[in-house]
Tab-separated table of C-alpha atoms and ligand atoms in Angstrom:
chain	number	residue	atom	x	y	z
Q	232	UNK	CA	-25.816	-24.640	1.621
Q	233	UNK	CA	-25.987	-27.538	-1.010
Q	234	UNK	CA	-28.025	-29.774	1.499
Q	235	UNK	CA	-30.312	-30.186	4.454
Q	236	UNK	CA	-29.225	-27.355	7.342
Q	237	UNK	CA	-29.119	-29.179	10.408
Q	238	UNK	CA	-30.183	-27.807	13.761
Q	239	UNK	CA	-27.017	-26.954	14.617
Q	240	UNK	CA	-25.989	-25.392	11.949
Q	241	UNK	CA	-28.863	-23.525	11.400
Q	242	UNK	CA	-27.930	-21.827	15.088
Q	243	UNK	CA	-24.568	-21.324	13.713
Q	244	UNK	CA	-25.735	-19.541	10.785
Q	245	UNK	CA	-28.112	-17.642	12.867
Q	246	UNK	CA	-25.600	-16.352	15.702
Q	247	UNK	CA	-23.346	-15.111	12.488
Q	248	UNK	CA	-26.000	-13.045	11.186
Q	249	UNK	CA	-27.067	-11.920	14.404
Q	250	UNK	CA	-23.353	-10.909	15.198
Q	251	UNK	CA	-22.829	-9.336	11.776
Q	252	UNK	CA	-26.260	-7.111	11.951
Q	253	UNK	CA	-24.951	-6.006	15.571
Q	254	UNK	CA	-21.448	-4.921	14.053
Q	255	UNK	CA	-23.208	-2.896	11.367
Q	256	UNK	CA	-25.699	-0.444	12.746
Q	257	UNK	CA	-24.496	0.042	16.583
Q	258	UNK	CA	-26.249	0.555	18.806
Q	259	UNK	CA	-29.063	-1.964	17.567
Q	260	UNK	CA	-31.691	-3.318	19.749
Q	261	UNK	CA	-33.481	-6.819	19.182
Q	262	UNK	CA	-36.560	-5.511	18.020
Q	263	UNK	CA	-34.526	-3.673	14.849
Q	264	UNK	CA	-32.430	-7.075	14.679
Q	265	UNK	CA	-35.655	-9.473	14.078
Q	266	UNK	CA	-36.801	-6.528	11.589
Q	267	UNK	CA	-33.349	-6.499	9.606
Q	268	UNK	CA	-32.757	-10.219	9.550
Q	269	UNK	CA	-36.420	-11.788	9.421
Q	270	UNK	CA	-35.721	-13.896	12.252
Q	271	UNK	CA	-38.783	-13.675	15.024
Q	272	UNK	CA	-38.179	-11.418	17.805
Q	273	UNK	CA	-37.847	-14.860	20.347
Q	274	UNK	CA	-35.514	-16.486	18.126
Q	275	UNK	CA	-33.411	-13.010	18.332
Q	276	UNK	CA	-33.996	-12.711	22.141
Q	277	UNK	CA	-32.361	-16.266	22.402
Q	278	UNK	CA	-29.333	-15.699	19.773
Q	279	UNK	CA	-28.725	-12.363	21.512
Q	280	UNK	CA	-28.945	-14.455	25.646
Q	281	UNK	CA	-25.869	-17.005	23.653
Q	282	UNK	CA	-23.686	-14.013	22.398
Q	283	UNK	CA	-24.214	-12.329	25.681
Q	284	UNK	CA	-22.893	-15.366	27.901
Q	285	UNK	CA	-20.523	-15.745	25.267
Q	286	UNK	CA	-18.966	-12.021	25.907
Q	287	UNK	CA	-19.399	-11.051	22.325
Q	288	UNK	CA	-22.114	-8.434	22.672
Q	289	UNK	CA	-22.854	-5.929	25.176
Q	290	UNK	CA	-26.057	-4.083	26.203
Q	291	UNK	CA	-25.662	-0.265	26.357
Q	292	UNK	CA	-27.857	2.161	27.431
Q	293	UNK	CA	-30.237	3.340	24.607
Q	294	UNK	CA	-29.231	6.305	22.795
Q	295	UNK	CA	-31.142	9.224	22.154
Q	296	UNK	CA	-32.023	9.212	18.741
Q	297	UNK	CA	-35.187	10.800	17.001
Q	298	UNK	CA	-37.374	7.889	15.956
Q	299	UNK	CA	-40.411	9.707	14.186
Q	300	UNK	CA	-43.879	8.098	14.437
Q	301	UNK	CA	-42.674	5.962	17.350
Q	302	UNK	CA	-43.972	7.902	20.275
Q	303	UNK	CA	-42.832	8.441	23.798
Q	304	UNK	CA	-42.859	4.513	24.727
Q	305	UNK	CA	-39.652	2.911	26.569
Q	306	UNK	CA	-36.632	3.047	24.470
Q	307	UNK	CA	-34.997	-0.747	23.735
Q	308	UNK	CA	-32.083	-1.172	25.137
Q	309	UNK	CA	-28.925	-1.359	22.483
Q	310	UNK	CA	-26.859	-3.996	21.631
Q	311	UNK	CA	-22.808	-3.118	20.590
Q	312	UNK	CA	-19.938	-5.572	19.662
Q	313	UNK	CA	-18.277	-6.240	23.710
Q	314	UNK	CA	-15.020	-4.149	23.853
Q	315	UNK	CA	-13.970	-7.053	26.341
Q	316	UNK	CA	-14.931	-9.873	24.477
Q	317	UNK	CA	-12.607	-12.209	22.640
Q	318	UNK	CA	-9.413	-10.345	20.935
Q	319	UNK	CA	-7.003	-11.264	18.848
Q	320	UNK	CA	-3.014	-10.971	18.898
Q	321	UNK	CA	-0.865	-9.842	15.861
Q	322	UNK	CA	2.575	-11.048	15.656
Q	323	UNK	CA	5.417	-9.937	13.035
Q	324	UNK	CA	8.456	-11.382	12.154
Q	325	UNK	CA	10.312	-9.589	9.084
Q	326	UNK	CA	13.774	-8.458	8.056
Q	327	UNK	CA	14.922	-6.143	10.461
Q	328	UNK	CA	11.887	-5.859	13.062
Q	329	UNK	CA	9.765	-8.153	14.608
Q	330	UNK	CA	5.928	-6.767	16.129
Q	331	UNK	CA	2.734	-7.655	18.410
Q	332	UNK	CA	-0.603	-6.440	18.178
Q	333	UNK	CA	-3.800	-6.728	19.989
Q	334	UNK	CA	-7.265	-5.883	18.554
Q	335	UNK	CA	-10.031	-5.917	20.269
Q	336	UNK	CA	-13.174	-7.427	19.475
Q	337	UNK	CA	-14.760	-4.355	17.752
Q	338	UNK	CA	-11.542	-3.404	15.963
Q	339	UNK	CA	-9.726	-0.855	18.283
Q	340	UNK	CA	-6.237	-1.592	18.586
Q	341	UNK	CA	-5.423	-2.187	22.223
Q	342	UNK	CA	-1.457	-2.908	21.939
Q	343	UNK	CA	1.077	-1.854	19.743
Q	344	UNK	CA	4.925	-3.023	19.988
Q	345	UNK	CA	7.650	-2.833	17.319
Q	346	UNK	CA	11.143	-4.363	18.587
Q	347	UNK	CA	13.715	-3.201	16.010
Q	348	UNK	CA	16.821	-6.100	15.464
Q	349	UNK	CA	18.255	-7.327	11.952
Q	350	UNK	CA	16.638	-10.859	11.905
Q	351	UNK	CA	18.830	-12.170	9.287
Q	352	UNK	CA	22.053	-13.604	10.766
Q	353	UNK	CA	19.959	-15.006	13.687
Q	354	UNK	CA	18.376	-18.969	13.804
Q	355	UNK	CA	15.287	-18.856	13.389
Q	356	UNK	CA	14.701	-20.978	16.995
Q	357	UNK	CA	16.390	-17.773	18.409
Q	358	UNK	CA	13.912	-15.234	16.322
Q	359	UNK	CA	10.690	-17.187	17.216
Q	360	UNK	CA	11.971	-17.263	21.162
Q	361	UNK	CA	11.789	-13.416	20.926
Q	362	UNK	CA	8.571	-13.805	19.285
Q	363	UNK	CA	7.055	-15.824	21.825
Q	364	UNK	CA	8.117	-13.558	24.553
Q	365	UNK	CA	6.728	-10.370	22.332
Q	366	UNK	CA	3.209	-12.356	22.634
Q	367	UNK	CA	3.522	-13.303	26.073
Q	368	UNK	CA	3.908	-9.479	27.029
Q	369	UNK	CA	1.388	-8.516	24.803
Q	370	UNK	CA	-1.203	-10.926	26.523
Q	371	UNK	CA	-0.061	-9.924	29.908
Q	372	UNK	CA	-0.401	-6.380	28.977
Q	373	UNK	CA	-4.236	-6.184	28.239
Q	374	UNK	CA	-6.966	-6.627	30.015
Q	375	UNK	CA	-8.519	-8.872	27.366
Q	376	UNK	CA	-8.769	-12.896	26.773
Q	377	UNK	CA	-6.494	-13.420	23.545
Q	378	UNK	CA	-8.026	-15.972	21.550
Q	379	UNK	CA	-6.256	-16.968	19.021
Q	380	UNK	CA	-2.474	-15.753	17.605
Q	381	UNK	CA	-1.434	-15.293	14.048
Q	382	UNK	CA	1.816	-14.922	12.458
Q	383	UNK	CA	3.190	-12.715	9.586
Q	384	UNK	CA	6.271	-14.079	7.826
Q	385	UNK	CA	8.000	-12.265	4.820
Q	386	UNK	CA	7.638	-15.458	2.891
Q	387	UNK	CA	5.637	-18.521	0.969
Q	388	UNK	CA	3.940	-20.195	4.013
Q	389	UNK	CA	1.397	-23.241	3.578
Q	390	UNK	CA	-1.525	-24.126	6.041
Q	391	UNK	CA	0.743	-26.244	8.242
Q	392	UNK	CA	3.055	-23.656	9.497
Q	393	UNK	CA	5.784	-24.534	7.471
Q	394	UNK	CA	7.807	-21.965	5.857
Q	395	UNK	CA	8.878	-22.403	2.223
Q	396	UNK	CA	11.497	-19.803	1.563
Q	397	UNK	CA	11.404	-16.381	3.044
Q	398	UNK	CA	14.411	-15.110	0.655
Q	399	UNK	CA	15.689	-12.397	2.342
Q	400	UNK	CA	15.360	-13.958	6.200
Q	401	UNK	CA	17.492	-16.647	4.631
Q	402	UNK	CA	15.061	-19.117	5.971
Q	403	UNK	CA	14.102	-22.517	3.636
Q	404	UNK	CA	11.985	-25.304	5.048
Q	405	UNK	CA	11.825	-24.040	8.430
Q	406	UNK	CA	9.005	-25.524	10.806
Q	407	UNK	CA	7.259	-22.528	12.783
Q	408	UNK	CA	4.715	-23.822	14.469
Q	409	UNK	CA	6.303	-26.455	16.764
Q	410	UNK	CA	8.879	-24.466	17.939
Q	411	UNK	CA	6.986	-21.368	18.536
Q	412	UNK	CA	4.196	-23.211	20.085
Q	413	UNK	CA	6.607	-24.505	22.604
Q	414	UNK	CA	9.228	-21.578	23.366
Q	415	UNK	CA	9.229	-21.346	27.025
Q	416	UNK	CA	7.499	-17.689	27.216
Q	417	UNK	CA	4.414	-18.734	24.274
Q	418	UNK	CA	0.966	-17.772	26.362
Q	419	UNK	CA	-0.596	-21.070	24.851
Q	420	UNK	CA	-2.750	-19.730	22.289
Q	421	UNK	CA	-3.245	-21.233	18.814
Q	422	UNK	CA	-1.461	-19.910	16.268
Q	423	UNK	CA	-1.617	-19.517	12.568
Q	424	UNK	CA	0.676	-17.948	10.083
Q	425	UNK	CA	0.241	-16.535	7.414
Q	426	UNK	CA	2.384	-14.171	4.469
Q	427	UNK	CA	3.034	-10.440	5.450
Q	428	UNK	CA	1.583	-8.643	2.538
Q	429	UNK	CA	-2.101	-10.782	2.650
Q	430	UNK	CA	-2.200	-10.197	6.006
Q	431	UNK	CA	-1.501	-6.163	5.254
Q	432	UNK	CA	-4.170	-6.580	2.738
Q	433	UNK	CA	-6.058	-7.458	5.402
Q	434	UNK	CA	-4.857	-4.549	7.649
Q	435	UNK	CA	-5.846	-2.258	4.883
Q	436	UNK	CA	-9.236	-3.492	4.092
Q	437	UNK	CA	-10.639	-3.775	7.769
Q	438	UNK	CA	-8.939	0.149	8.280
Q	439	UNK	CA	-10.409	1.600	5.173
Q	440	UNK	CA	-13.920	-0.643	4.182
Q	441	UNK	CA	-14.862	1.635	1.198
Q	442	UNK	CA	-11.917	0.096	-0.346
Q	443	UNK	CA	-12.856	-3.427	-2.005
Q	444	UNK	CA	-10.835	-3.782	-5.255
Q	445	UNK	CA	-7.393	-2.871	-4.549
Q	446	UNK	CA	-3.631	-3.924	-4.889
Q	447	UNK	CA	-1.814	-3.697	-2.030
Q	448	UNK	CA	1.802	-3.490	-2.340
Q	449	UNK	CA	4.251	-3.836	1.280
Q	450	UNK	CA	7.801	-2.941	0.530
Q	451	UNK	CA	10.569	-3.459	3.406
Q	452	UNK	CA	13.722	-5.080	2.361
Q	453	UNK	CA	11.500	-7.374	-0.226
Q	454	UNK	CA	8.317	-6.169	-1.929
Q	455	UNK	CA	5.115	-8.279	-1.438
Q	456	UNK	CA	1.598	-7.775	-2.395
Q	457	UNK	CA	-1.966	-8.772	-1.440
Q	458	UNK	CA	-4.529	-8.608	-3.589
Q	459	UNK	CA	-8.377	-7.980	-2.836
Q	460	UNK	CA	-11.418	-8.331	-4.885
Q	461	UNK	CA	-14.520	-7.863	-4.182
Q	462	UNK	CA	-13.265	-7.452	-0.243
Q	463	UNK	CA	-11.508	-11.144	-0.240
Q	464	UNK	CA	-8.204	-11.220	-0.571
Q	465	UNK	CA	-7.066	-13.494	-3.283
Q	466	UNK	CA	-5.207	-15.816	-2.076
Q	467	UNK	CA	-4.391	-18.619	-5.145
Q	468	UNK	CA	-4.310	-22.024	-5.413
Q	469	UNK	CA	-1.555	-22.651	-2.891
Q	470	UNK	CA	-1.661	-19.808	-0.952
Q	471	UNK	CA	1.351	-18.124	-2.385
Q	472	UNK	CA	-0.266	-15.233	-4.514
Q	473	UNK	CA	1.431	-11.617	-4.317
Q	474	UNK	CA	5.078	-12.156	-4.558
Q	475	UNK	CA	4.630	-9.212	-7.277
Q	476	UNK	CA	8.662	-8.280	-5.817
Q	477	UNK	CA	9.424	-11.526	-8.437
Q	478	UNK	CA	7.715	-9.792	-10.955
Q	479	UNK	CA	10.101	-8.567	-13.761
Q	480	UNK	CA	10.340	-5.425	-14.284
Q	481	UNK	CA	13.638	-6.045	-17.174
Q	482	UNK	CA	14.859	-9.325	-18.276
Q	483	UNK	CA	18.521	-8.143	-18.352
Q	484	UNK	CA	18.140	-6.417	-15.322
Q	485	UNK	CA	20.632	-7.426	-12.404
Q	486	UNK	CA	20.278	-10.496	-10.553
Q	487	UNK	CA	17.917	-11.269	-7.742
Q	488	UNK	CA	18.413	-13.080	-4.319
Q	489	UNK	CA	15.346	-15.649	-5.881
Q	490	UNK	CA	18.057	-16.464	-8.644
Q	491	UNK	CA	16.250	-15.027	-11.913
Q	492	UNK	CA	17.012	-11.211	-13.052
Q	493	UNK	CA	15.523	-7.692	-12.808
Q	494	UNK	CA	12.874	-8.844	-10.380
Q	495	UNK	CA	11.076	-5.751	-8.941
Q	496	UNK	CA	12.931	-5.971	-5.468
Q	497	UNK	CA	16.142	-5.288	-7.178
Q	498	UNK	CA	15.019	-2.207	-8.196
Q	499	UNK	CA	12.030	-0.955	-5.551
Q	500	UNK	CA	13.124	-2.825	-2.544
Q	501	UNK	CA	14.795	-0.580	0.489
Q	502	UNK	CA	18.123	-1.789	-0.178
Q	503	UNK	CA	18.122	-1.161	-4.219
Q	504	UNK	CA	16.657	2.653	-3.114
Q	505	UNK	CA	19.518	3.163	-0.880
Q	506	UNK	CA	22.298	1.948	-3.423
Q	507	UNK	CA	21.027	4.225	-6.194
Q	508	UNK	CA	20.614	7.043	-4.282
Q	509	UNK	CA	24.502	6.475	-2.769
Q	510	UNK	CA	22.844	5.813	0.960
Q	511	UNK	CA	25.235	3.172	2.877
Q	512	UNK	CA	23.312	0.295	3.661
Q	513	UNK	CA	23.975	-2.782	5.937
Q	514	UNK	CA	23.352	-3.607	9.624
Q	515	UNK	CA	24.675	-0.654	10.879
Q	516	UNK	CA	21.764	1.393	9.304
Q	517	UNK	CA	18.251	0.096	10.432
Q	518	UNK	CA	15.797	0.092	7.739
Q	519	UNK	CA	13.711	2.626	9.472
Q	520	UNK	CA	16.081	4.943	9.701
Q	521	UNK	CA	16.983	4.441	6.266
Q	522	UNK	CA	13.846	5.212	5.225
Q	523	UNK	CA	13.465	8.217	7.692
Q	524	UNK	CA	16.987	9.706	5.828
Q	525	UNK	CA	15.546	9.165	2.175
Q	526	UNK	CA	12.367	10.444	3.237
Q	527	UNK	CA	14.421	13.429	5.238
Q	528	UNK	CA	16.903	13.683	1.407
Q	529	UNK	CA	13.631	13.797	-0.426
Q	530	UNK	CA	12.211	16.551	1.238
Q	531	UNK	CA	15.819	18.491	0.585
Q	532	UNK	CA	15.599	17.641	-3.008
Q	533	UNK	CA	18.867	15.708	-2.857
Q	534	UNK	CA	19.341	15.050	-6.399
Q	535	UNK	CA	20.376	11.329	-6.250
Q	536	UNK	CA	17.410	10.546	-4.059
Q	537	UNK	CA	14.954	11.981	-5.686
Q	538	UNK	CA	16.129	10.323	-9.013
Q	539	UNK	CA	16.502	7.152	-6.841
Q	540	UNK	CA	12.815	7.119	-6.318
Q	541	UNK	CA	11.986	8.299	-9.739
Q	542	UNK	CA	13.399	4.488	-10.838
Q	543	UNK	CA	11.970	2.710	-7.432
Q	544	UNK	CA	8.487	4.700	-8.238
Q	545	UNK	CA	8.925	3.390	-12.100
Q	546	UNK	CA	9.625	-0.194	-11.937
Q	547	UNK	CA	6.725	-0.390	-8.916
Q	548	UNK	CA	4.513	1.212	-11.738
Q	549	UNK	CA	5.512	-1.241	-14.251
Q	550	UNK	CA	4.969	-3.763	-12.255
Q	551	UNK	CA	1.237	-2.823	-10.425
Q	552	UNK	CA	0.070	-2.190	-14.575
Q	553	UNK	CA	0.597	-5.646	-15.359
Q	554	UNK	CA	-1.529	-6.964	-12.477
Q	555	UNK	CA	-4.405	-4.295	-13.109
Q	556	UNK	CA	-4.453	-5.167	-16.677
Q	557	UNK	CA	-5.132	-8.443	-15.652
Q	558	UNK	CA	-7.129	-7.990	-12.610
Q	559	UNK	CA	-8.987	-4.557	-12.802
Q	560	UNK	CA	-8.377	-3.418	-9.294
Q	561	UNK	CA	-8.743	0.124	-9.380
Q	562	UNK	CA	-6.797	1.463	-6.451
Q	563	UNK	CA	-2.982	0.912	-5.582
Q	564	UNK	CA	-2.233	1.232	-2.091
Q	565	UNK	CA	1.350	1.951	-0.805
Q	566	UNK	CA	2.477	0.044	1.959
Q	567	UNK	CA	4.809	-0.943	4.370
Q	568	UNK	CA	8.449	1.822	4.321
Q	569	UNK	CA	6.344	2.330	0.773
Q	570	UNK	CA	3.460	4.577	3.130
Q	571	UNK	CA	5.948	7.140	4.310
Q	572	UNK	CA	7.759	7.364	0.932
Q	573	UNK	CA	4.448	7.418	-0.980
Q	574	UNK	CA	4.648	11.074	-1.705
Q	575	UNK	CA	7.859	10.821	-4.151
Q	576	UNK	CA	6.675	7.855	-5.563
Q	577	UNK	CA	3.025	7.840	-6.576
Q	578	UNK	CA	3.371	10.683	-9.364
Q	579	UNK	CA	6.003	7.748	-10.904
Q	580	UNK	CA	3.542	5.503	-10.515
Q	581	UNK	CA	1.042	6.765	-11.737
Q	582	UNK	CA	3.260	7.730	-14.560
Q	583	UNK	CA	3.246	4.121	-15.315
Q	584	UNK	CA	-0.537	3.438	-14.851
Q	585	UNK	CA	-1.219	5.944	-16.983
Q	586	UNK	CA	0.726	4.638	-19.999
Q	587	UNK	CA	0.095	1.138	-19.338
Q	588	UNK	CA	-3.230	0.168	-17.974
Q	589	UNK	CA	-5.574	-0.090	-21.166
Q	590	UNK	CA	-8.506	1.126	-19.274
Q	591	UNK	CA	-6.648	4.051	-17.238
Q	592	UNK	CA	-7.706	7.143	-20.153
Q	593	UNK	CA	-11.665	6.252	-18.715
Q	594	UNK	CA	-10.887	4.561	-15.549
Q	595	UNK	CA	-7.622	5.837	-13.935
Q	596	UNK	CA	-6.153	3.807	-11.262
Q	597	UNK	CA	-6.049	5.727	-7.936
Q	598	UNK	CA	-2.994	5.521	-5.997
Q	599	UNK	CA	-2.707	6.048	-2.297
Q	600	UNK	CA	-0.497	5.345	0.641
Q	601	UNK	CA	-1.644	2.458	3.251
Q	602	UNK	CA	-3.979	4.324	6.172
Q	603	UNK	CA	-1.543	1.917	8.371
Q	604	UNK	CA	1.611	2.413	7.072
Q	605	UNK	CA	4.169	0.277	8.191
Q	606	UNK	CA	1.848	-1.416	11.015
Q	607	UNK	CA	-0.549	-2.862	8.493
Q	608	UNK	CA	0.188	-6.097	8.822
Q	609	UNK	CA	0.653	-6.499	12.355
Q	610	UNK	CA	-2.551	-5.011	13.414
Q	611	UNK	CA	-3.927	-7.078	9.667
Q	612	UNK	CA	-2.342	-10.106	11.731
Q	613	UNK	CA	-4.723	-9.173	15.354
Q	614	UNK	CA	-7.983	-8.314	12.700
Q	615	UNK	CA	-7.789	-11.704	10.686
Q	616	UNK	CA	-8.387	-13.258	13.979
Q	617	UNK	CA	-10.727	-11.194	15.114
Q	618	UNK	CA	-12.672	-11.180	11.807
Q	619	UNK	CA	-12.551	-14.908	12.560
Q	620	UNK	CA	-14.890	-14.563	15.619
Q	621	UNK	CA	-16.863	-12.229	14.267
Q	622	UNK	CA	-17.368	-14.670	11.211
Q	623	UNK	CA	-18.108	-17.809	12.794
Q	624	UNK	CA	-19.287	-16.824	16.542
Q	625	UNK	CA	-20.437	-20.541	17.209
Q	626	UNK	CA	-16.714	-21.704	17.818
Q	627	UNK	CA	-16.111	-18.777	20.350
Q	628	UNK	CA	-19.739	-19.463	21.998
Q	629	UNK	CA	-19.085	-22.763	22.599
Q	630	UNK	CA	-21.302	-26.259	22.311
Q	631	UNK	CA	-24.405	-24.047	23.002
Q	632	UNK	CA	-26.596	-26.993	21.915
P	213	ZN	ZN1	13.464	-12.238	-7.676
């Protein structure tokens, strides 16, 4: 802090750290807390009574464990993030599905729901009315207190809840907040919203923490990408980083719903796999089922499929070198209808990598499919607000003092 630290912020700071020690090492007890952080044992004691009122931590029975030198004295009781403290909901909207998501406050995933309609010939009132009711079941079904909502839109979204252009929802300067906040099933919760693939980013990181430098790349009927360094997720100067499915993969190449030509989506996105492998697309055929039959083709070596990901697998690999040349992530991670098709595309990919990345003969990029798959960014959606709490406790725990 570039100034005094007043009182109160000085409590703030202190109920973070106190939170953040208790999420690392669990079961901790205060003693081990005023060791770890350097805070006195009283301060502790009365940073651990706030986050107890507050519902954030719980005390557990001490566990068992071999503590050499210490003796046969009373064990301290633990502390543990509260499974019933403050959780957050998840909430989807993309092409052809919309999903909710509740996480609780130590991560575990308490509610899951995937409602599977094409969005794209419906107003968007009529999409975030479905939305709202999708959160107001969620709520009702856990036994939790939701704290805060956040929305995933395939799309450019800025801080006011005002979406851009989402290309392929057909949607251009449409307000999201207002008329979400006000459908007649929304549980009054305050929302935010946010871009699909940072918030699978998100998903990613909190499900697999070794991970810190990575590029993770969603495809459904568009292609996103988040990108995280150093465990943040690099966001840009607008908010708008990722939309790597605008990245060209071949200047001549056919044209793209975003106007320029041979964008990445037009050759990687669900839609451009089905056409070259000779796969009927349109309403009838619900993108996961689509994906289920390529991935079903695949695995019979139909020759136009597999050659269909071959060129899907390609142009993603052309497109992932240019952003590790520039960014040094070392892992790719395949998200989204990307996870379950991962296994017929990351040899192209890596293909790619290989030949393209300048530092991949010493350093070669590793590529993987998303530990989420296609749920990501939903349950990414329920973490970011959960991280949130865990982040900055003070807000959750009230005045205090
Ligand atoms: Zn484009």
């Amino acid at each position: 802090v570039d100034g005094p630290v007043r009182q109160r912020s000085l409590w703030q700071h202190n109920l973070a750290l106190v939170l953040r020690r208790t999420s690392a090492t669990t079961p901790i007890s205060r003693a081990e807390i005023a060791a770890a952080t350097g805070l006195t044992r009283a301060t502790v004691s009365s940073l651990v009574e706030d986050l107890l009122r507050a519902g954030l931590v719980a005390e557990v029975d001490p566990a068992p464990r071999a503590r050499p030198g210490r003796g046969v004295g009373r064990p301290a009781t633990g502390l543990v993030l509260s499974a019933t403290g403050p959780a957050g909901l998840g909430l989807e909207i993309n092409v052809d599905f919309l999903a909710a998501a509740v996480v609780d406050l130590t991560g575990a995933v308490r509610h899951h729901v995937v409602h599977r309609v094409d969005q794209r010939d419906r107003a968007p009132e009529r999409v975030l009315a479905d939305v709202a009711r999708l959160a107001a079941e969620a709520v009702g079904g856990v036994d939790l207190t939701v704290a805060a909502a956040r929305l995933a839109l395939p799309g450019l979204v800025n801080g006011d809840g005002l979406v851009r252009v989402a290309p392929n929802l057909g949607w251009r300067d449409v307000e999201v907040r207002g008329p979400l906040t006000t459908a007649r099933h929304w549980p009054d919760l305050p929302v935010s919203i946010d871009n699909e693939a940072n918030l699978g980013a998100l998903g990613e990181l909190a499900a697999a923490p070794a991970l810190t430098n990575f590029l993770y790349i969603s495809g459904e009927i568009g292609i996103g990408a988040g990108v995280v360094l150093d465990g943040t997720l690099l966001r840009g100067a607008h908010g708008w980083s990722g939309e790597i499915g605008h990245v060209t993969v071949s200047p001549d190449g056919p044209v793209c719903r975003c106007g320029a030509r041979g964008c990445l989506e037009r050759y990687a996105g669900q839609e451009a796999i089905m056409r070259a492998a000779g796969i009927r697309c349109g309403p009838a055929l619900s993108a996961d089922v689509a994906v289920g039959r390529i991935a079903e083709l695949a695995e019979a070596r139909d020759p136009a499929v597999l050659d269909a990901l071959r060129g899907a697998g390609t142009a993603l690999g052309i497109a992932a070198a240019g952003v590790v040349n520039v960014l040094d992530v070392d892992t790719v991670v395949l998200g989204g209808s990307f996870a379950a098709l991962a296994g017929w595309l990351d040899s192209h990919v890596e293909r790619e990598l290989r030949d393209r990345v300048l530092t991949a003969r010493w350093s070669p990029v590793e590529v993987r499919a998303s530990a989420l798959g296609s749920a990501a960014t939903v349950i990414g959606a329920a973490g970011a607000v959960v991280r949130g709490i865990r982040t900055a406790p003070a807000a959750w725990a009230g005045t205090g003092r």
